[in-house]
CSV table of C-alpha atoms in Angstrom, one decimal:
chain,number,residue,atom,x,y,z
A,19,MET,CA,-0.1,-0.1,-0.1
A,20,LEU,CA,1.1,3.3,-0.8
A,21,GLU,CA,1.4,6.0,2.1
A,22,ARG,CA,0.8,9.5,1.4
A,23,ASP,CA,1.3,12.6,3.4
A,24,VAL,CA,-0.2,15.7,1.9
A,25,PHE,CA,0.6,19.2,4.0
A,26,TYR,CA,-1.6,21.8,2.7
A,27,ILE,CA,-1.0,25.5,3.0
A,28,ALA,CA,-4.2,27.6,2.1
A,29,GLY,CA,-4.2,31.2,0.7
A,30,TYR,CA,-5.0,34.6,2.4
A,31,ASP,CA,-8.2,33.5,4.0
A,32,PRO,CA,-9.6,33.8,7.4
A,33,ARG,CA,-11.8,30.7,7.0
A,34,SER,CA,-10.7,27.7,9.2
A,35,TYR,CA,-9.8,24.1,8.3
A,36,ARG,CA,-13.6,23.4,8.4
A,37,HIS,CA,-14.4,25.3,5.4
A,38,TYR,CA,-11.6,23.6,3.4
A,39,TYR,CA,-12.8,20.0,4.9
A,40,ALA,CA,-16.3,20.7,3.6
A,41,LEU,CA,-14.9,21.9,0.0
A,42,PHE,CA,-12.5,18.6,-0.1
A,43,LYS,CA,-15.4,16.2,1.0
A,44,LYS,CA,-17.7,17.7,-1.4
A,45,GLU,CA,-15.2,17.7,-4.4
A,46,LEU,CA,-14.1,14.1,-3.5
A,47,ASN,CA,-17.5,13.0,-3.5
A,48,LEU,CA,-18.1,14.3,-7.0
A,49,TYR,CA,-14.6,12.9,-8.1
A,50,ASP,CA,-15.4,9.5,-6.7
A,51,ASP,CA,-18.0,9.0,-4.0
A,52,SER,CA,-17.0,5.6,-3.2
A,53,LEU,CA,-13.7,6.9,-1.4
A,54,LYS,CA,-14.0,6.8,2.4
A,55,ILE,CA,-12.8,10.2,4.1
A,56,ASN,CA,-12.4,10.6,7.7
A,57,ILE,CA,-11.4,13.9,9.7
A,58,SER,CA,-9.2,13.4,12.8
A,59,LYS,CA,-10.4,14.8,16.1
A,60,ASN,CA,-7.0,14.0,18.1
A,61,ASN,CA,-4.9,16.3,19.9
A,62,GLU,CA,-2.6,16.9,16.6
A,63,LYS,CA,-1.4,20.6,16.4
A,64,PHE,CA,-2.8,20.7,13.1
A,65,PRO,CA,-6.0,19.2,11.8
A,66,PHE,CA,-5.9,16.4,9.1
A,67,TRP,CA,-8.2,14.1,7.5
A,68,GLU,CA,-7.6,10.6,6.1
A,69,ILE,CA,-8.7,9.3,2.8
A,70,LEU,CA,-8.5,5.4,2.3
A,71,THR,CA,-8.5,3.5,-1.1
A,72,PRO,CA,-7.8,-0.2,-1.6
A,73,ARG,CA,-4.0,0.6,-2.3
A,74,VAL,CA,-3.6,4.2,-1.2
A,75,LYS,CA,-3.8,5.7,2.5
A,76,THR,CA,-3.5,9.5,2.3
A,77,CYS,CA,-2.9,11.7,5.4
A,78,TYR,CA,-4.1,15.6,4.5
A,79,THR,CA,-2.8,17.5,7.1
A,80,PHE,CA,-4.0,21.4,7.0
A,81,LEU,CA,-1.3,23.7,8.0
A,82,ALA,CA,-3.4,26.4,9.6
A,83,TRP,CA,-2.5,30.1,9.6
A,84,ASN,CA,-6.1,31.4,9.3
A,85,ASP,CA,-5.9,32.8,12.9
A,86,LEU,CA,-2.9,35.1,12.0
A,87,VAL,CA,-4.8,36.1,8.7
A,88,ARG,CA,-7.9,37.3,10.9
A,89,LYS,CA,-5.5,39.7,12.7
A,90,ASN,CA,-4.7,41.3,9.4
A,91,TRP,CA,-7.9,41.0,7.9
A,92,THR,CA,-9.9,44.2,6.7
A,93,GLN,CA,-13.4,44.6,6.0
A,94,ASN,CA,-14.7,47.9,6.5
A,95,ILE,CA,-15.0,50.4,3.9
A,96,GLN,CA,-12.3,52.8,5.5
A,97,ASN,CA,-9.5,50.0,5.6
A,98,SER,CA,-10.5,49.0,2.3
A,99,PHE,CA,-10.0,52.4,0.9
A,100,LYS,CA,-7.0,52.6,2.7
A,101,ASP,CA,-5.7,49.4,1.3
A,102,ALA,CA,-6.2,50.7,-2.5
A,103,PHE,CA,-4.4,53.6,-1.4
A,104,ASN,CA,-1.5,51.4,-0.2
A,105,LEU,CA,-1.7,49.8,-3.6
A,106,PHE,CA,-1.4,52.9,-5.6
A,107,ARG,CA,1.5,53.8,-3.3
A,108,ILE,CA,3.5,50.8,-3.3
A,109,TYR,CA,2.9,49.5,-6.8
A,110,ILE,CA,1.9,52.4,-9.0
A,111,ILE,CA,4.0,55.3,-7.7
A,112,THR,CA,7.2,53.1,-7.3
A,113,GLY,CA,6.8,52.1,-11.1
A,114,LEU,CA,6.8,48.5,-9.9
A,115,PHE,CA,3.7,47.9,-12.0
A,116,ILE,CA,5.8,48.1,-15.3
A,117,LYS,CA,7.8,45.1,-14.1
A,118,PHE,CA,4.4,43.0,-13.5
A,119,GLY,CA,3.1,44.2,-16.9
A,120,LYS,CA,6.1,42.8,-18.4
A,121,GLU,CA,5.7,39.7,-16.9
A,122,SER,CA,2.2,39.2,-16.6
A,123,ILE,CA,-0.4,41.4,-18.2
A,124,TYR,CA,-3.0,39.5,-16.6
A,125,GLN,CA,-1.8,40.4,-13.2
A,126,LEU,CA,-1.4,43.9,-14.0
A,127,ILE,CA,-5.1,44.3,-15.2
A,128,THR,CA,-6.3,42.5,-12.1
A,129,GLY,CA,-4.0,44.6,-9.9
A,130,PHE,CA,-5.1,47.7,-11.6
A,131,TYR,CA,-8.8,47.5,-11.7
A,132,PRO,CA,-9.5,47.4,-7.8
A,133,PHE,CA,-7.6,50.7,-7.5
A,134,PHE,CA,-9.7,52.3,-10.3
A,135,TYR,CA,-12.9,50.9,-9.1
A,136,VAL,CA,-12.2,52.9,-5.7
A,137,LEU,CA,-11.1,55.7,-7.2
A,138,PHE,CA,-14.3,55.7,-9.6
A,139,SER,CA,-16.3,54.9,-6.6
A,140,LEU,CA,-15.2,57.9,-4.7
A,141,LEU,CA,-15.4,60.3,-7.7
A,142,PHE,CA,-18.8,59.2,-8.4
A,143,SER,CA,-20.0,59.4,-4.9
A,144,PHE,CA,-18.7,62.9,-4.7
A,145,VAL,CA,-20.5,64.0,-8.1
A,146,LEU,CA,-23.9,62.5,-7.0
A,147,GLY,CA,-23.5,64.1,-3.7
A,148,PHE,CA,-22.8,67.3,-5.0
A,149,PHE,CA,-25.6,67.0,-7.5
A,150,VAL,CA,-28.1,66.2,-4.8
A,151,PHE,CA,-26.9,69.3,-2.6
A,152,ILE,CA,-27.4,71.8,-5.6
A,153,VAL,CA,-30.9,70.2,-6.7
A,154,VAL,CA,-32.1,70.3,-3.1
A,155,LYS,CA,-30.6,73.7,-2.3
A,156,ILE,CA,-33.1,75.3,-5.4
A,157,TYR,CA,-36.2,74.1,-3.0
A,158,ALA,CA,-34.9,74.0,0.6
A,159,PHE,CA,-32.6,75.5,2.9
A,160,TRP,CA,-28.8,75.1,2.0
A,161,PHE,CA,-28.1,73.3,5.6
A,162,PHE,CA,-30.7,70.7,4.8
A,163,ALA,CA,-29.5,70.4,1.1
A,164,LEU,CA,-25.8,69.8,2.5
A,165,ILE,CA,-27.0,67.0,5.0
A,166,LEU,CA,-29.0,65.2,2.1
A,167,GLY,CA,-25.9,65.6,-0.1
A,168,ILE,CA,-23.7,63.9,2.5
A,169,LEU,CA,-26.2,61.0,3.0
A,170,ALA,CA,-26.2,60.5,-0.6
A,171,LEU,CA,-22.5,60.4,-0.8
A,172,VAL,CA,-22.4,57.9,1.9
A,173,LEU,CA,-25.2,55.8,0.7
A,174,ILE,CA,-23.6,55.6,-2.8
A,175,ASN,CA,-20.3,54.8,-1.4
A,176,GLN,CA,-21.7,51.9,0.6
A,177,ILE,CA,-23.6,50.4,-2.3
A,178,LEU,CA,-20.4,50.6,-4.5
A,179,PHE,CA,-18.6,48.9,-1.5
A,180,LYS,CA,-20.8,46.0,-1.3
A,181,PHE,CA,-20.9,45.5,-5.0
A,182,GLY,CA,-17.2,45.6,-5.2
A,183,LYS,CA,-16.9,42.9,-2.5
A,184,LYS,CA,-18.8,40.6,-4.6
A,185,LEU,CA,-16.4,41.5,-7.7
A,186,ALA,CA,-13.6,40.4,-5.3
A,187,VAL,CA,-12.2,43.9,-5.8
A,188,PHE,CA,-11.2,44.4,-2.0
A,189,TRP,CA,-9.9,40.6,-1.8
A,190,ILE,CA,-7.4,41.3,-4.6
A,191,THR,CA,-6.4,44.6,-3.1
A,192,ARG,CA,-6.1,42.9,0.3
A,193,ILE,CA,-3.9,40.1,-1.0
A,194,CYS,CA,-1.6,42.7,-2.7
A,195,VAL,CA,-1.0,44.8,0.1
A,196,PHE,CA,-0.3,41.9,2.4
A,197,CYS,CA,2.4,40.5,0.2
A,198,ALA,CA,4.1,43.9,-0.4
A,199,LYS,CA,4.3,44.2,3.4
A,200,TRP,CA,5.4,40.5,3.9
A,201,HIS,CA,9.0,41.2,4.7
A,202,ARG,CA,7.7,43.1,8.0
A,203,ILE,CA,4.6,41.2,8.7
A,204,LYS,CA,6.1,37.8,8.7
A,205,GLN,CA,8.5,38.9,12.0
A,206,GLY,CA,7.1,37.2,15.2
A,207,ALA,CA,4.1,35.1,15.2
A,208,PHE,CA,4.3,34.2,11.3
A,209,ASP,CA,7.9,33.2,11.8
A,210,LYS,CA,7.0,31.0,14.6
A,211,ARG,CA,4.2,29.4,12.7
A,212,LEU,CA,6.5,28.6,9.6
A,213,GLU,CA,8.9,26.9,11.8
A,214,GLU,CA,5.9,24.9,13.2
A,215,PHE,CA,5.2,23.9,9.5
A,216,ALA,CA,8.7,23.0,8.4
A,217,GLN,CA,9.1,20.9,11.8
A,218,SER,CA,6.1,18.9,11.0
A,219,ILE,CA,6.9,18.3,7.5
A,220,PHE,CA,10.5,17.4,8.4
A,221,ASN,CA,9.5,15.0,11.4
A,222,ALA,CA,7.0,13.2,8.8
A,223,LEU,CA,10.0,12.9,6.4
A,224,LYS,CA,12.4,11.5,9.0
A,225,ALA,CA,9.6,8.9,10.2
A,226,HIS,CA,9.3,7.5,6.9
A,227,GLN,CA,13.2,7.3,5.8
A,228,ASN,CA,12.9,3.3,5.8
A,229,VAL,CA,9.3,3.2,4.0
A,230,LYS,CA,9.8,2.5,0.2
A,231,ASN,CA,6.4,3.1,-0.8
A,232,TYR,CA,5.7,6.6,0.6
A,233,GLU,CA,5.6,10.3,-0.6
A,234,LEU,CA,5.3,13.5,1.1
A,235,ILE,CA,3.5,16.4,-1.2
A,236,LEU,CA,4.2,20.0,0.3
A,237,LEU,CA,0.7,21.5,-1.5
A,238,SER,CA,0.2,25.1,-1.4
A,239,HIS,CA,-2.3,27.5,-3.3
A,240,SER,CA,-2.5,31.3,-3.7
A,241,VAL,CA,-0.8,33.3,-1.1
A,242,GLY,CA,-0.1,30.0,0.6
A,243,THR,CA,2.8,29.4,-2.3
A,244,ILE,CA,4.8,32.3,-0.7
A,245,LEU,CA,4.5,30.6,2.6
A,246,CYS,CA,5.4,27.5,0.9
A,247,ILE,CA,9.0,29.1,-0.1
A,248,GLU,CA,9.7,30.1,3.4
A,249,VAL,CA,8.7,26.6,4.5
A,250,LEU,CA,10.5,24.8,1.9
A,251,ALA,CA,13.6,26.7,2.5
A,252,ARG,CA,13.6,25.6,6.2
A,253,VAL,CA,12.8,22.1,5.4
A,254,LEU,CA,15.7,21.8,3.0
A,255,PHE,CA,18.0,23.2,5.6
A,256,LEU,CA,17.0,20.8,8.2
A,257,CYS,CA,17.5,18.1,5.6
A,258,LYS,CA,20.9,19.1,4.6
A,259,GLU,CA,21.9,19.6,8.4
A,260,ASN,CA,20.9,16.5,9.6
A,261,ASN,CA,21.7,14.5,6.0
A,262,LEU,CA,18.3,13.4,5.7
A,263,ASP,CA,17.5,11.9,2.1
A,264,PHE,CA,14.2,14.2,0.6
A,265,SER,CA,13.8,12.1,-2.6
A,266,GLN,CA,10.2,11.3,-1.3
A,267,PHE,CA,9.6,15.0,-1.2
A,268,LYS,CA,7.5,16.6,-3.8
A,269,ILE,CA,6.0,20.1,-4.1
A,270,LEU,CA,2.9,21.3,-5.6
A,271,THR,CA,2.0,25.0,-6.2
A,272,LEU,CA,-1.4,26.2,-7.5
A,273,GLY,CA,-2.1,29.7,-8.6
A,274,GLU,CA,0.8,30.8,-7.4
A,275,CYS,CA,1.5,34.6,-6.6
A,276,ILE,CA,5.2,34.7,-5.6
A,277,PRO,CA,6.3,37.6,-7.4
A,278,LEU,CA,4.1,39.9,-5.3
A,279,VAL,CA,6.8,39.3,-2.7
A,280,SER,CA,9.9,38.4,-4.7
A,281,TYR,CA,9.7,41.7,-6.8
A,282,GLN,CA,9.6,43.9,-4.0
A,283,LYS,CA,12.9,45.8,-3.3
A,284,LYS,CA,12.9,45.2,0.4
A,285,SER,CA,12.3,41.3,0.0
A,286,LEU,CA,16.2,40.5,0.0
A,287,GLU,CA,15.8,37.8,2.5
A,288,PHE,CA,12.8,36.1,0.8
A,289,ARG,CA,15.2,36.1,-2.6
A,290,LYS,CA,18.1,34.8,-0.7
A,291,LYS,CA,15.8,31.9,0.3
A,292,LEU,CA,14.7,31.2,-3.5
A,293,GLU,CA,18.3,31.3,-4.3
A,294,PHE,CA,19.1,28.6,-1.6
A,295,ILE,CA,16.1,26.4,-2.9
A,296,SER,CA,17.6,26.7,-6.3
A,297,LYS,CA,20.6,24.8,-5.3
A,298,PHE,CA,18.5,21.5,-4.8
A,299,ASP,CA,17.2,19.2,-7.2
A,300,LEU,CA,13.6,19.0,-6.4
A,301,LYS,CA,10.0,17.4,-7.8
A,302,TRP,CA,8.4,20.8,-8.1
A,303,TYR,CA,5.2,21.1,-10.3
A,304,ASP,CA,3.7,24.6,-10.7
A,305,TYR,CA,0.1,25.2,-12.1
A,306,THR,CA,-1.2,28.6,-13.1
A,307,SER,CA,-4.1,29.5,-15.4
A,308,ILE,CA,-4.6,32.7,-17.3
A,309,ILE,CA,-8.4,32.9,-16.2
A,310,ASP,CA,-7.1,33.1,-12.5
A,311,GLY,CA,-6.5,36.8,-12.4
A,312,ALA,CA,-4.7,36.5,-8.9
A,313,CYS,CA,-1.9,34.4,-10.2
A,314,PHE,CA,0.9,34.8,-12.6
A,315,PRO,CA,0.4,32.1,-15.3
A,316,GLN,CA,3.6,30.4,-16.2
A,317,VAL,CA,6.2,32.8,-15.0
A,318,ASP,CA,9.4,31.5,-13.9
A,319,PHE,CA,9.6,33.4,-10.4
A,320,PHE,CA,13.2,32.2,-9.9
A,321,THR,CA,14.6,33.7,-13.1
A,322,THR,CA,12.5,37.0,-12.9
A,323,SER,CA,13.4,37.3,-9.3
A,324,GLY,CA,17.1,37.6,-10.3
A,325,ILE,CA,17.9,33.9,-9.5
A,326,LYS,CA,20.3,33.3,-12.5
A,327,GLU,CA,21.3,29.7,-12.1
A,328,GLY,CA,20.1,26.5,-10.4
A,329,PHE,CA,16.9,24.5,-10.3
A,330,ARG,CA,13.5,25.5,-11.6
A,331,PRO,CA,10.1,24.1,-11.1
A,332,LYS,CA,8.1,22.7,-13.9
A,333,PHE,CA,5.6,25.1,-14.9
A,334,TYR,CA,2.4,24.1,-16.4
A,335,SER,CA,-1.2,25.1,-17.3
A,336,PRO,CA,-4.0,23.1,-15.8
A,337,LYS,CA,-5.9,23.8,-19.2
A,338,PHE,CA,-9.2,24.6,-17.3
A,339,HIS,CA,-11.1,24.8,-20.9
A,340,THR,CA,-10.5,21.1,-21.6
A,341,LEU,CA,-11.9,20.1,-18.0
A,342,TYR,CA,-15.4,21.7,-18.3
A,343,GLU,CA,-18.0,22.0,-20.8
A,344,LYS,CA,-18.0,25.0,-23.0
A,345,GLU,CA,-21.0,26.8,-21.4
A,346,HIS,CA,-20.1,26.1,-17.9
A,347,TYR,CA,-16.8,27.4,-18.6
A,348,LYS,CA,-18.0,30.7,-19.7
A,349,LYS,CA,-19.7,31.3,-16.7
A,350,ILE,CA,-16.5,30.2,-14.6
A,351,LYS,CA,-14.1,32.7,-16.5
A,352,LYS,CA,-16.7,35.4,-15.4
A,353,ASP,CA,-16.4,34.5,-11.8
A,354,LYS,CA,-13.0,35.2,-10.7
A,355,TYR,CA,-13.3,34.1,-7.5
A,356,LYS,CA,-14.4,30.6,-8.3
A,357,ALA,CA,-11.6,30.5,-11.0
A,358,HIS,CA,-9.0,31.3,-8.4
A,359,PHE,CA,-10.1,28.1,-6.5
A,360,LEU,CA,-10.7,25.8,-9.4
A,361,TYR,CA,-7.6,24.2,-8.9
A,362,LEU,CA,-8.9,22.5,-5.6
A,363,MET,CA,-12.3,21.0,-7.2
A,364,SER,CA,-13.3,18.1,-9.4
A,365,SER,CA,-13.7,18.7,-13.0
A,366,GLU,CA,-16.4,17.6,-15.4
A,367,ILE,CA,-14.1,16.1,-17.9
A,368,LYS,CA,-10.9,14.1,-17.2
A,369,GLY,CA,-7.8,15.5,-18.3
A,370,GLN,CA,-3.9,16.1,-17.7
A,371,TYR,CA,-4.9,18.3,-14.5
A,372,ASP,CA,-6.6,16.1,-11.9
A,373,PHE,CA,-6.3,17.6,-8.4
A,374,PHE,CA,-7.8,14.7,-6.6
A,375,ASP,CA,-6.0,12.1,-8.6
A,376,PHE,CA,-2.4,13.8,-7.4
A,377,VAL,CA,-3.5,13.8,-3.7
A,378,VAL,CA,-5.3,10.4,-3.5
A,379,GLY,CA,-4.6,8.6,-6.7
A,380,GLU,CA,-2.5,5.2,-6.8
A,381,LYS,CA,0.5,6.4,-8.7
A,382,ILE,CA,3.1,8.7,-7.2
A,383,LEU,CA,3.0,12.4,-8.0
A,384,GLU,CA,5.8,12.6,-10.7
A,385,GLU,CA,4.2,9.5,-12.5
A,386,LYS,CA,1.0,11.3,-13.1
A,387,ILE,CA,2.3,14.4,-14.4
A,388,ASN,CA,5.6,13.6,-16.3
């Protein structure tokens, strides 16, 4: 029987493992409703669930950091507008957007439209508020007209804010700002959590050194791929320091947005970790799609971040257009939020990209991809 450990790092999301367990279970049932899944209720530091097939036992561990996300999560209108201003200050004024545009026009468009949405919202609100003030002032006392004008401005702002949330405008802005500040934010609690992630993975590798039919997959999605770099560097350092074989260690990155950190001028330490990782020969597979506006499709984030030599992951497209019926795919393309999570879902049509085959299938990862 093949034994497999999957350590999953989610994106910048305040939702707990319960949300991801529910998503995993739902999509797994769509993939194959005969598979058994059990969630752990013991005292392990990180929650995990087991998937059993006649030939494979998969332990899927959720490396939780959503509690730390909640402390940095902004949802009110004032903080969302502040994030949009920071996006303008960090990416546009500095000219960093030019580099993003050269590497991925899709990411540039995605990063720009939240700022312009907020700018349009403010301008439209002020114009409408002023219009209400002018009209009411003709028929009523100016003070009363001023109050109605201000109320109109606030109301329109609130409506556009709620509409923007549905369009994932502030979710994208939040991600961009968080990544730009990663070099500072990760100090303290984040660093401690990353060490715990790395130690858990290292311990699993060490415990299975003499198990031939075994693999460990470090799986990450979205902003989780940035944490993946931090964790991977730590695991490889521990393996090197302890002369531990890591040939059974595989990496799977989905919808990566690593350049949001690695392109920042102040991310010197992060780039050093990329350089350190590049010295190891790894089984690393990276999947990104052009319909996912929050990723960098098929961008070699090692080379473009200034790492000139060494190992490179294998970059692929999941080719989502081949995995769904034509009409359904058209709807998915319009739903940017769903498109970003499509990597973790079961498809309608079997294709080269098959998430559940990767994590619960009978073959080892490299045999399914190569």
